[in-house]
mmCIF file of C-alpha atoms and ligand atoms in Angstrom:
data_model
loop_
_atom_site.group_PDB
_atom_site.id
_atom_site.type_symbol
_atom_site.label_atom_id
_atom_site.label_comp_id
_atom_site.label_asym_id
_atom_site.label_seq_id
_atom_site.Cartn_x
_atom_site.Cartn_y
_atom_site.Cartn_z
ATOM 1 C CA UNK A 1 -73.008 -48.920 26.235
ATOM 2 C CA UNK A 2 -75.512 -51.315 24.446
ATOM 3 C CA UNK A 3 -74.801 -53.712 21.768
ATOM 4 C CA UNK A 4 -75.974 -51.805 18.895
ATOM 5 C CA UNK A 5 -74.019 -48.661 19.820
ATOM 6 C CA UNK A 6 -71.111 -50.857 20.187
ATOM 7 C CA UNK A 7 -71.392 -52.045 16.543
ATOM 8 C CA UNK A 8 -71.737 -48.556 15.064
ATOM 9 C CA UNK A 9 -68.476 -47.224 16.557
ATOM 10 C CA UNK A 10 -66.486 -50.334 15.257
ATOM 11 C CA UNK A 11 -64.083 -49.846 12.226
ATOM 12 C CA UNK A 12 -63.755 -52.802 9.832
ATOM 13 C CA UNK A 13 -60.876 -55.118 11.231
ATOM 14 C CA UNK A 14 -60.775 -53.568 15.018
ATOM 15 C CA UNK A 15 -60.373 -56.228 17.556
ATOM 16 C CA UNK A 16 -63.355 -57.555 19.004
ATOM 17 C CA UNK A 17 -61.345 -57.410 22.532
ATOM 18 C CA UNK A 18 -63.017 -54.458 23.906
ATOM 19 C CA UNK A 19 -59.544 -53.785 25.733
ATOM 20 C CA UNK A 20 -57.042 -54.393 23.016
ATOM 21 C CA UNK A 21 -54.802 -51.628 21.836
ATOM 22 C CA UNK A 22 -55.756 -50.783 18.287
ATOM 23 C CA UNK A 23 -55.526 -48.027 15.557
ATOM 24 C CA UNK A 24 -58.794 -46.765 13.549
ATOM 25 C CA UNK A 25 -58.607 -44.551 10.139
ATOM 26 C CA UNK A 26 -61.759 -42.602 9.412
ATOM 27 C CA UNK A 27 -62.796 -39.432 6.778
ATOM 28 C CA UNK A 28 -65.023 -37.056 8.037
ATOM 29 C CA UNK A 29 -66.139 -33.466 7.051
ATOM 30 C CA UNK A 30 -67.116 -34.330 3.579
ATOM 31 C CA UNK A 31 -64.028 -35.852 2.986
ATOM 32 C CA UNK A 32 -62.050 -32.653 4.067
ATOM 33 C CA UNK A 33 -60.226 -34.568 6.811
ATOM 34 C CA UNK A 34 -58.455 -37.837 7.526
ATOM 35 C CA UNK A 35 -58.921 -38.962 11.315
ATOM 36 C CA UNK A 36 -56.989 -41.630 13.025
ATOM 37 C CA UNK A 37 -57.336 -42.707 16.812
ATOM 38 C CA UNK A 38 -55.172 -45.471 18.689
ATOM 39 C CA UNK A 39 -55.486 -46.966 22.159
ATOM 40 C CA UNK A 40 -51.849 -47.936 23.518
ATOM 41 C CA UNK A 41 -52.570 -48.554 26.926
ATOM 42 C CA UNK A 42 -51.072 -52.052 27.172
ATOM 43 C CA UNK A 43 -48.058 -51.179 24.936
ATOM 44 C CA UNK A 44 -47.113 -48.253 26.957
ATOM 45 C CA UNK A 45 -47.498 -50.562 30.176
ATOM 46 C CA UNK A 46 -44.909 -53.137 28.221
ATOM 47 C CA UNK A 47 -42.521 -50.518 27.432
ATOM 48 C CA UNK A 48 -42.718 -49.391 31.063
ATOM 49 C CA UNK A 49 -42.008 -52.923 32.273
ATOM 50 C CA UNK A 50 -38.944 -53.635 29.616
ATOM 51 C CA UNK A 51 -37.077 -50.440 30.703
ATOM 52 C CA UNK A 52 -38.080 -49.677 34.293
ATOM 53 C CA UNK A 53 -39.285 -46.141 33.375
ATOM 54 C CA UNK A 54 -40.039 -43.683 36.159
ATOM 55 C CA UNK A 55 -43.738 -42.258 35.875
ATOM 56 C CA UNK A 56 -42.479 -38.980 33.893
ATOM 57 C CA UNK A 57 -40.774 -41.261 31.514
ATOM 58 C CA UNK A 58 -43.202 -43.616 31.008
ATOM 59 C CA UNK A 59 -45.693 -40.613 29.858
ATOM 60 C CA UNK A 60 -42.955 -39.109 27.746
ATOM 61 C CA UNK A 61 -41.932 -42.350 26.201
ATOM 62 C CA UNK A 62 -45.844 -43.352 25.854
ATOM 63 C CA UNK A 63 -46.781 -40.072 24.289
ATOM 64 C CA UNK A 64 -43.765 -40.632 21.589
ATOM 65 C CA UNK A 65 -44.688 -44.149 20.997
ATOM 66 C CA UNK A 66 -48.223 -43.218 20.534
ATOM 67 C CA UNK A 67 -47.579 -39.934 18.122
ATOM 68 C CA UNK A 68 -45.234 -42.388 16.161
ATOM 69 C CA UNK A 69 -47.978 -44.985 15.643
ATOM 70 C CA UNK A 70 -50.138 -42.172 14.324
ATOM 71 C CA UNK A 71 -47.531 -41.137 12.019
ATOM 72 C CA UNK A 72 -47.135 -44.706 10.671
ATOM 73 C CA UNK A 73 -50.654 -44.667 9.188
ATOM 74 C CA UNK A 74 -49.662 -44.232 5.678
ATOM 75 C CA UNK A 75 -47.205 -46.854 5.720
ATOM 76 C CA UNK A 76 -48.285 -49.430 3.260
ATOM 77 C CA UNK A 77 -45.509 -52.116 2.313
ATOM 78 C CA UNK A 78 -44.555 -54.795 4.335
ATOM 79 C CA UNK A 79 -40.807 -53.552 5.185
ATOM 80 C CA UNK A 80 -41.901 -50.008 5.306
ATOM 81 C CA UNK A 81 -40.982 -48.317 8.514
ATOM 82 C CA UNK A 82 -40.948 -45.010 10.394
ATOM 83 C CA UNK A 83 -38.227 -43.987 13.157
ATOM 84 C CA UNK A 84 -39.022 -41.121 15.123
ATOM 85 C CA UNK A 85 -36.236 -39.355 17.410
ATOM 86 C CA UNK A 86 -35.987 -36.765 20.006
ATOM 87 C CA UNK A 87 -32.577 -35.455 21.047
ATOM 88 C CA UNK A 88 -33.162 -32.886 23.950
ATOM 89 C CA UNK A 89 -31.738 -31.229 26.906
ATOM 90 C CA UNK A 90 -34.196 -32.214 29.357
ATOM 91 C CA UNK A 91 -33.584 -35.060 32.155
ATOM 92 C CA UNK A 92 -34.714 -37.664 29.786
ATOM 93 C CA UNK A 93 -32.143 -36.725 27.036
ATOM 94 C CA UNK A 94 -33.974 -38.081 23.852
ATOM 95 C CA UNK A 95 -36.301 -41.116 22.722
ATOM 96 C CA UNK A 96 -36.240 -43.280 19.895
ATOM 97 C CA UNK A 97 -39.493 -44.916 18.568
ATOM 98 C CA UNK A 98 -39.594 -47.420 15.429
ATOM 99 C CA UNK A 99 -42.836 -48.394 13.914
ATOM 100 C CA UNK A 100 -43.681 -50.740 11.115
ATOM 101 C CA UNK A 101 -46.804 -51.096 8.690
ATOM 102 C CA UNK A 102 -48.333 -53.959 10.569
ATOM 103 C CA UNK A 103 -48.641 -52.052 13.827
ATOM 104 C CA UNK A 104 -45.603 -53.017 15.873
ATOM 105 C CA UNK A 105 -43.767 -50.323 17.603
ATOM 106 C CA UNK A 106 -40.634 -50.234 19.947
ATOM 107 C CA UNK A 107 -38.880 -47.880 21.706
ATOM 108 C CA UNK A 108 -36.388 -46.655 24.137
ATOM 109 C CA UNK A 109 -35.649 -43.475 25.945
ATOM 110 C CA UNK A 110 -31.905 -42.363 27.102
ATOM 111 C CA UNK A 111 -32.632 -41.844 30.763
ATOM 112 C CA UNK A 112 -35.514 -44.215 31.791
ATOM 113 C CA UNK A 113 -35.534 -42.505 35.231
ATOM 114 C CA UNK A 114 -36.144 -39.170 35.857
ATOM 115 C CA UNK A 115 -37.673 -36.802 38.239
ATOM 116 C CA UNK A 116 -41.039 -36.042 38.585
ATOM 117 C CA UNK A 117 -42.347 -32.517 37.675
ATOM 118 C CA UNK A 118 -45.650 -31.516 38.312
ATOM 119 C CA UNK A 119 -47.532 -28.504 36.340
ATOM 120 C CA UNK A 120 -50.258 -28.457 38.730
ATOM 121 C CA UNK A 121 -51.268 -31.277 41.382
ATOM 122 C CA UNK A 122 -51.885 -34.450 39.650
ATOM 123 C CA UNK A 123 -50.630 -33.194 36.104
ATOM 124 C CA UNK A 124 -47.195 -33.963 35.257
ATOM 125 C CA UNK A 125 -45.011 -31.637 33.542
ATOM 126 C CA UNK A 126 -43.561 -33.268 30.637
ATOM 127 C CA UNK A 127 -42.082 -30.565 28.956
ATOM 128 C CA UNK A 128 -39.805 -30.070 31.924
ATOM 129 C CA UNK A 129 -38.521 -33.921 31.593
ATOM 130 C CA UNK A 130 -38.088 -33.396 27.630
ATOM 131 C CA UNK A 131 -36.984 -29.650 27.586
ATOM 132 C CA UNK A 132 -35.629 -27.941 24.525
ATOM 133 C CA UNK A 133 -34.620 -30.108 21.306
ATOM 134 C CA UNK A 134 -35.094 -31.590 17.904
ATOM 135 C CA UNK A 135 -37.702 -33.869 16.591
ATOM 136 C CA UNK A 136 -36.595 -35.873 13.603
ATOM 137 C CA UNK A 137 -38.644 -38.246 11.484
ATOM 138 C CA UNK A 138 -37.555 -40.857 9.121
ATOM 139 C CA UNK A 139 -39.857 -42.433 6.698
ATOM 140 C CA UNK A 140 -38.498 -45.669 4.967
ATOM 141 C CA UNK A 141 -40.744 -46.390 2.175
ATOM 142 C CA UNK A 142 -38.537 -48.889 0.321
ATOM 143 C CA UNK A 143 -37.273 -46.231 -2.104
ATOM 144 C CA UNK A 144 -33.634 -45.876 -2.801
ATOM 145 C CA UNK A 145 -33.349 -42.967 0.111
ATOM 146 C CA UNK A 146 -35.659 -42.562 3.115
ATOM 147 C CA UNK A 147 -37.734 -39.297 3.731
ATOM 148 C CA UNK A 148 -35.904 -37.551 6.954
ATOM 149 C CA UNK A 149 -37.319 -34.007 8.079
ATOM 150 C CA UNK A 150 -36.882 -32.889 11.451
ATOM 151 C CA UNK A 151 -38.014 -29.537 13.441
ATOM 152 C CA UNK A 152 -37.291 -27.933 16.583
ATOM 153 C CA UNK A 153 -39.610 -29.038 19.801
ATOM 154 C CA UNK A 154 -41.943 -26.095 20.052
ATOM 155 C CA UNK A 155 -43.563 -27.801 23.672
ATOM 156 C CA UNK A 156 -41.980 -30.518 24.573
ATOM 157 C CA UNK A 157 -45.196 -32.025 25.415
ATOM 158 C CA UNK A 158 -44.795 -34.049 22.587
ATOM 159 C CA UNK A 159 -48.140 -33.919 20.875
ATOM 160 C CA UNK A 160 -47.873 -30.089 19.899
ATOM 161 C CA UNK A 161 -44.585 -31.086 18.954
ATOM 162 C CA UNK A 162 -45.675 -33.666 16.301
ATOM 163 C CA UNK A 163 -48.256 -31.476 15.003
ATOM 164 C CA UNK A 164 -45.580 -28.645 14.184
ATOM 165 C CA UNK A 165 -43.505 -31.150 12.852
ATOM 166 C CA UNK A 166 -46.443 -32.421 10.383
ATOM 167 C CA UNK A 167 -47.116 -28.578 9.557
ATOM 168 C CA UNK A 168 -43.702 -27.467 9.011
ATOM 169 C CA UNK A 169 -42.098 -30.408 7.600
ATOM 170 C CA UNK A 170 -44.752 -32.350 5.500
ATOM 171 C CA UNK A 171 -47.232 -29.179 5.104
ATOM 172 C CA UNK A 172 -50.116 -31.079 6.819
ATOM 173 C CA UNK A 173 -52.339 -29.112 8.806
ATOM 174 C CA UNK A 174 -53.195 -31.480 12.048
ATOM 175 C CA UNK A 175 -54.314 -31.638 15.305
ATOM 176 C CA UNK A 176 -52.236 -34.070 17.429
ATOM 177 C CA UNK A 177 -53.416 -35.225 21.206
ATOM 178 C CA UNK A 178 -51.539 -37.627 23.224
ATOM 179 C CA UNK A 179 -52.003 -38.865 26.817
ATOM 180 C CA UNK A 180 -50.700 -41.402 29.142
ATOM 181 C CA UNK A 181 -52.196 -41.866 32.396
ATOM 182 C CA UNK A 182 -49.889 -43.449 35.024
ATOM 183 C CA UNK A 183 -50.267 -44.008 38.894
ATOM 184 C CA UNK A 184 -48.913 -46.420 41.358
ATOM 185 C CA UNK A 185 -50.397 -49.792 39.355
ATOM 186 C CA UNK A 186 -48.823 -48.774 36.158
ATOM 187 C CA UNK A 187 -50.405 -47.178 32.992
ATOM 188 C CA UNK A 188 -53.898 -47.036 33.238
ATOM 189 C CA UNK A 189 -54.795 -45.328 30.404
ATOM 190 C CA UNK A 190 -53.298 -44.302 26.804
ATOM 191 C CA UNK A 191 -53.739 -43.505 23.549
ATOM 192 C CA UNK A 192 -54.189 -40.500 20.986
ATOM 193 C CA UNK A 193 -55.980 -38.956 18.100
ATOM 194 C CA UNK A 194 -54.851 -36.818 15.199
ATOM 195 C CA UNK A 195 -56.854 -34.895 12.461
ATOM 196 C CA UNK A 196 -55.163 -34.192 9.452
ATOM 197 C CA UNK A 197 -56.598 -31.571 7.160
ATOM 198 C CA UNK A 198 -57.039 -32.424 3.652
ATOM 199 C CA UNK A 199 -55.156 -30.209 0.711
ATOM 200 C CA UNK A 200 -58.509 -28.693 -0.295
ATOM 201 C CA UNK A 201 -60.126 -28.235 3.085
ATOM 202 C CA UNK A 202 -60.856 -24.654 3.548
ATOM 203 C CA UNK A 203 -60.624 -22.154 6.449
ATOM 204 C CA UNK A 204 -63.956 -22.848 7.790
ATOM 205 C CA UNK A 205 -63.095 -26.453 8.391
ATOM 206 C CA UNK A 206 -59.765 -25.222 9.703
ATOM 207 C CA UNK A 207 -61.552 -22.997 12.038
ATOM 208 C CA UNK A 208 -63.851 -25.572 13.062
ATOM 209 C CA UNK A 209 -60.882 -27.932 14.217
ATOM 210 C CA UNK A 210 -59.023 -24.872 15.919
ATOM 211 C CA UNK A 211 -62.529 -24.331 18.000
ATOM 212 C CA UNK A 212 -62.853 -27.778 18.563
ATOM 213 C CA UNK A 213 -59.144 -28.381 20.132
ATOM 214 C CA UNK A 214 -59.096 -25.273 22.226
ATOM 215 C CA UNK A 215 -62.451 -25.263 23.430
ATOM 216 C CA UNK A 216 -61.969 -27.557 26.464
ATOM 217 C CA UNK A 217 -62.154 -30.731 24.939
ATOM 218 C CA UNK A 218 -61.446 -33.368 27.361
ATOM 219 C CA UNK A 219 -58.033 -35.112 27.604
ATOM 220 C CA UNK A 220 -57.644 -38.586 25.573
ATOM 221 C CA UNK A 221 -56.964 -40.588 28.801
ATOM 222 C CA UNK A 222 -60.304 -38.958 30.595
ATOM 223 C CA UNK A 223 -62.501 -40.240 27.400
ATOM 224 C CA UNK A 224 -60.696 -44.005 27.504
ATOM 225 C CA UNK A 225 -61.445 -44.031 31.310
ATOM 226 C CA UNK A 226 -64.778 -43.286 30.482
ATOM 227 C CA UNK A 227 -65.070 -46.294 28.599
ATOM 228 C CA UNK A 228 -64.827 -44.618 25.098
ATOM 229 C CA UNK A 229 -62.823 -46.778 22.283
ATOM 230 C CA UNK A 230 -60.945 -44.915 19.460
ATOM 231 C CA UNK A 231 -63.788 -44.487 17.110
ATOM 232 C CA UNK A 232 -65.907 -42.795 19.825
ATOM 233 C CA UNK A 233 -63.060 -40.508 20.845
ATOM 234 C CA UNK A 234 -63.157 -39.431 16.791
ATOM 235 C CA UNK A 235 -66.892 -39.185 16.742
ATOM 236 C CA UNK A 236 -67.062 -37.142 19.730
ATOM 237 C CA UNK A 237 -64.283 -34.724 18.450
ATOM 238 C CA UNK A 238 -65.546 -34.393 14.925
ATOM 239 C CA UNK A 239 -69.034 -34.023 15.750
ATOM 240 C CA UNK A 240 -69.912 -35.234 12.271
ATOM 241 C CA UNK A 241 -72.946 -37.939 12.046
ATOM 242 C CA UNK A 242 -71.562 -38.788 8.626
ATOM 243 C CA UNK A 243 -67.804 -39.832 9.912
ATOM 244 C CA UNK A 244 -66.776 -42.940 8.126
ATOM 245 C CA UNK A 245 -64.521 -45.686 9.775
ATOM 246 C CA UNK A 246 -62.208 -47.049 6.891
ATOM 247 C CA UNK A 247 -59.828 -49.341 8.776
ATOM 248 C CA UNK A 248 -58.863 -51.093 12.233
ATOM 249 C CA UNK A 249 -55.718 -52.773 12.904
ATOM 250 C CA UNK A 250 -54.400 -54.095 16.245
ATOM 251 C CA UNK A 251 -50.933 -52.631 17.298
ATOM 252 C CA UNK A 252 -48.435 -54.028 19.638
ATOM 253 C CA UNK A 253 -45.125 -53.517 21.278
ATOM 254 C CA UNK A 254 -42.839 -55.530 19.293
ATOM 255 C CA UNK A 255 -39.162 -56.208 18.728
ATOM 256 C CA UNK A 256 -37.630 -57.810 15.482
ATOM 257 C CA UNK A 257 -33.915 -58.205 17.294
ATOM 258 C CA UNK A 258 -32.317 -61.504 16.713
ATOM 259 C CA UNK A 259 -28.690 -63.047 16.571
ATOM 260 C CA UNK A 260 -28.285 -62.697 12.883
ATOM 261 C CA UNK A 261 -29.264 -59.111 13.112
ATOM 262 C CA UNK A 262 -26.841 -58.370 16.286
ATOM 263 C CA UNK A 263 -24.362 -60.346 13.976
ATOM 264 C CA UNK A 264 -24.758 -57.873 10.981
ATOM 265 C CA UNK A 265 -23.997 -54.908 13.045
ATOM 266 C CA UNK A 266 -21.017 -56.121 14.080
ATOM 267 C CA UNK A 267 -19.897 -57.192 10.679
ATOM 268 C CA UNK A 268 -20.815 -53.498 9.816
ATOM 269 C CA UNK A 269 -18.204 -52.129 12.364
ATOM 270 C CA UNK A 270 -15.262 -53.489 10.247
ATOM 271 C CA UNK A 271 -11.784 -54.908 10.688
ATOM 272 C CA UNK A 272 -10.244 -52.537 12.766
ATOM 273 C CA UNK A 273 -13.070 -52.622 15.637
ATOM 274 C CA UNK A 274 -13.723 -56.022 15.263
ATOM 275 C CA UNK A 275 -9.901 -56.881 15.926
ATOM 276 C CA UNK A 276 -10.415 -54.482 19.251
ATOM 277 C CA UNK A 277 -13.239 -56.454 20.047
ATOM 278 C CA UNK A 278 -11.765 -60.097 19.357
ATOM 279 C CA UNK A 279 -8.811 -59.125 21.926
ATOM 280 C CA UNK A 280 -11.057 -59.577 24.933
ATOM 281 C CA UNK A 281 -10.608 -63.028 26.212
ATOM 282 C CA UNK A 282 -14.354 -62.617 27.769
ATOM 283 C CA UNK A 283 -16.062 -61.886 24.651
ATOM 284 C CA UNK A 284 -18.696 -59.327 24.097
ATOM 285 C CA UNK A 285 -22.194 -58.911 25.693
ATOM 286 C CA UNK A 286 -24.614 -56.752 23.385
ATOM 287 C CA UNK A 287 -28.005 -55.494 24.827
ATOM 288 C CA UNK A 288 -30.698 -54.686 22.418
ATOM 289 C CA UNK A 289 -32.072 -51.151 23.034
ATOM 290 C CA UNK A 290 -35.530 -51.814 22.333
ATOM 291 C CA UNK A 291 -36.315 -55.039 24.326
ATOM 292 C CA UNK A 292 -33.333 -55.750 26.627
ATOM 293 C CA UNK A 293 -32.599 -58.854 25.159
ATOM 294 C CA UNK A 294 -28.918 -60.091 25.749
ATOM 295 C CA UNK A 295 -26.697 -61.569 23.149
ATOM 296 C CA UNK A 296 -23.278 -62.737 23.800
ATOM 297 C CA UNK A 297 -20.324 -63.370 21.209
ATOM 298 C CA UNK A 298 -17.431 -65.294 22.323
ATOM 299 C CA UNK A 299 -13.914 -64.453 21.393
ATOM 300 C CA UNK A 300 -13.882 -67.129 18.438
ATOM 301 C CA UNK A 301 -17.309 -65.865 17.335
ATOM 302 C CA UNK A 302 -16.204 -62.304 16.864
ATOM 303 C CA UNK A 303 -12.627 -63.313 15.073
ATOM 304 C CA UNK A 304 -15.098 -65.772 12.876
ATOM 305 C CA UNK A 305 -17.122 -62.579 12.088
ATOM 306 C CA UNK A 306 -14.107 -60.491 11.408
ATOM 307 C CA UNK A 307 -12.537 -62.855 9.116
ATOM 308 C CA UNK A 308 -16.147 -62.994 7.155
ATOM 309 C CA UNK A 309 -16.554 -59.277 6.879
ATOM 310 C CA UNK A 310 -13.228 -58.676 5.317
HETATM 311 ZN ZN1 ZN B 401 -34.921 -56.425 20.795
#
């Protein structure tokens, strides 16, 4: 790829590091669609490292985080966040991801080590790992009450489940494509894109996108392995020379846990539970689900939290 081409496919604010994880937004087709794409290779690798996930769980959790990042695109305020949650009957049992408006994401799955199923040689069967269940999305936009919506999983492959959620729960017709490629060396490529129809987009645009989505468009990880960046993937999918890139922003795996936050959640337990905890002479060890950081509270500290909580 020569220098000029690279500059053309560059959203304002996107990092100069060509291998970085980042998210871009764009509009196309006469403003009838909003388009987002993200590369998440490094952050999916980070999640795998933290949680020690097996290949199938790495893919499921990676797709889930990638989808959550795409859903988080309309967060604005510094304290806005989105929490996504799957509870299901497959071996992985469930996943939770949290993303903020600054592009920080963190996640965990209930069972990090699950058996590998294949749909065909070389293609993991993620639906078999996830199973049937419910996807819940909580958007906390700093208002009194967060927006909570949930829908049943329709495929367990996650991308289609996010698109179904957006269509049913938020009345936004969307195409969502997510991909994570793992091999013995870890996460090779990961990313995704989401195309959303504006309310005034007519049937013609909807049908055009439908044809693109079902017409054998290559998977995201294949496009990434061919050296395409998120901007280029949107350009290829939409086929609109007038596509306009609006923003680019780095995304990363980050956890905001701290001793103070752990103290606050202990305080919230209330007197009875804290008394019980304070009865153990060894104190207690708490571990953050998202990053694995450990926090020890000895007996005297728990007693102090208890007396402050009263
Ligand atoms: Zn943490």
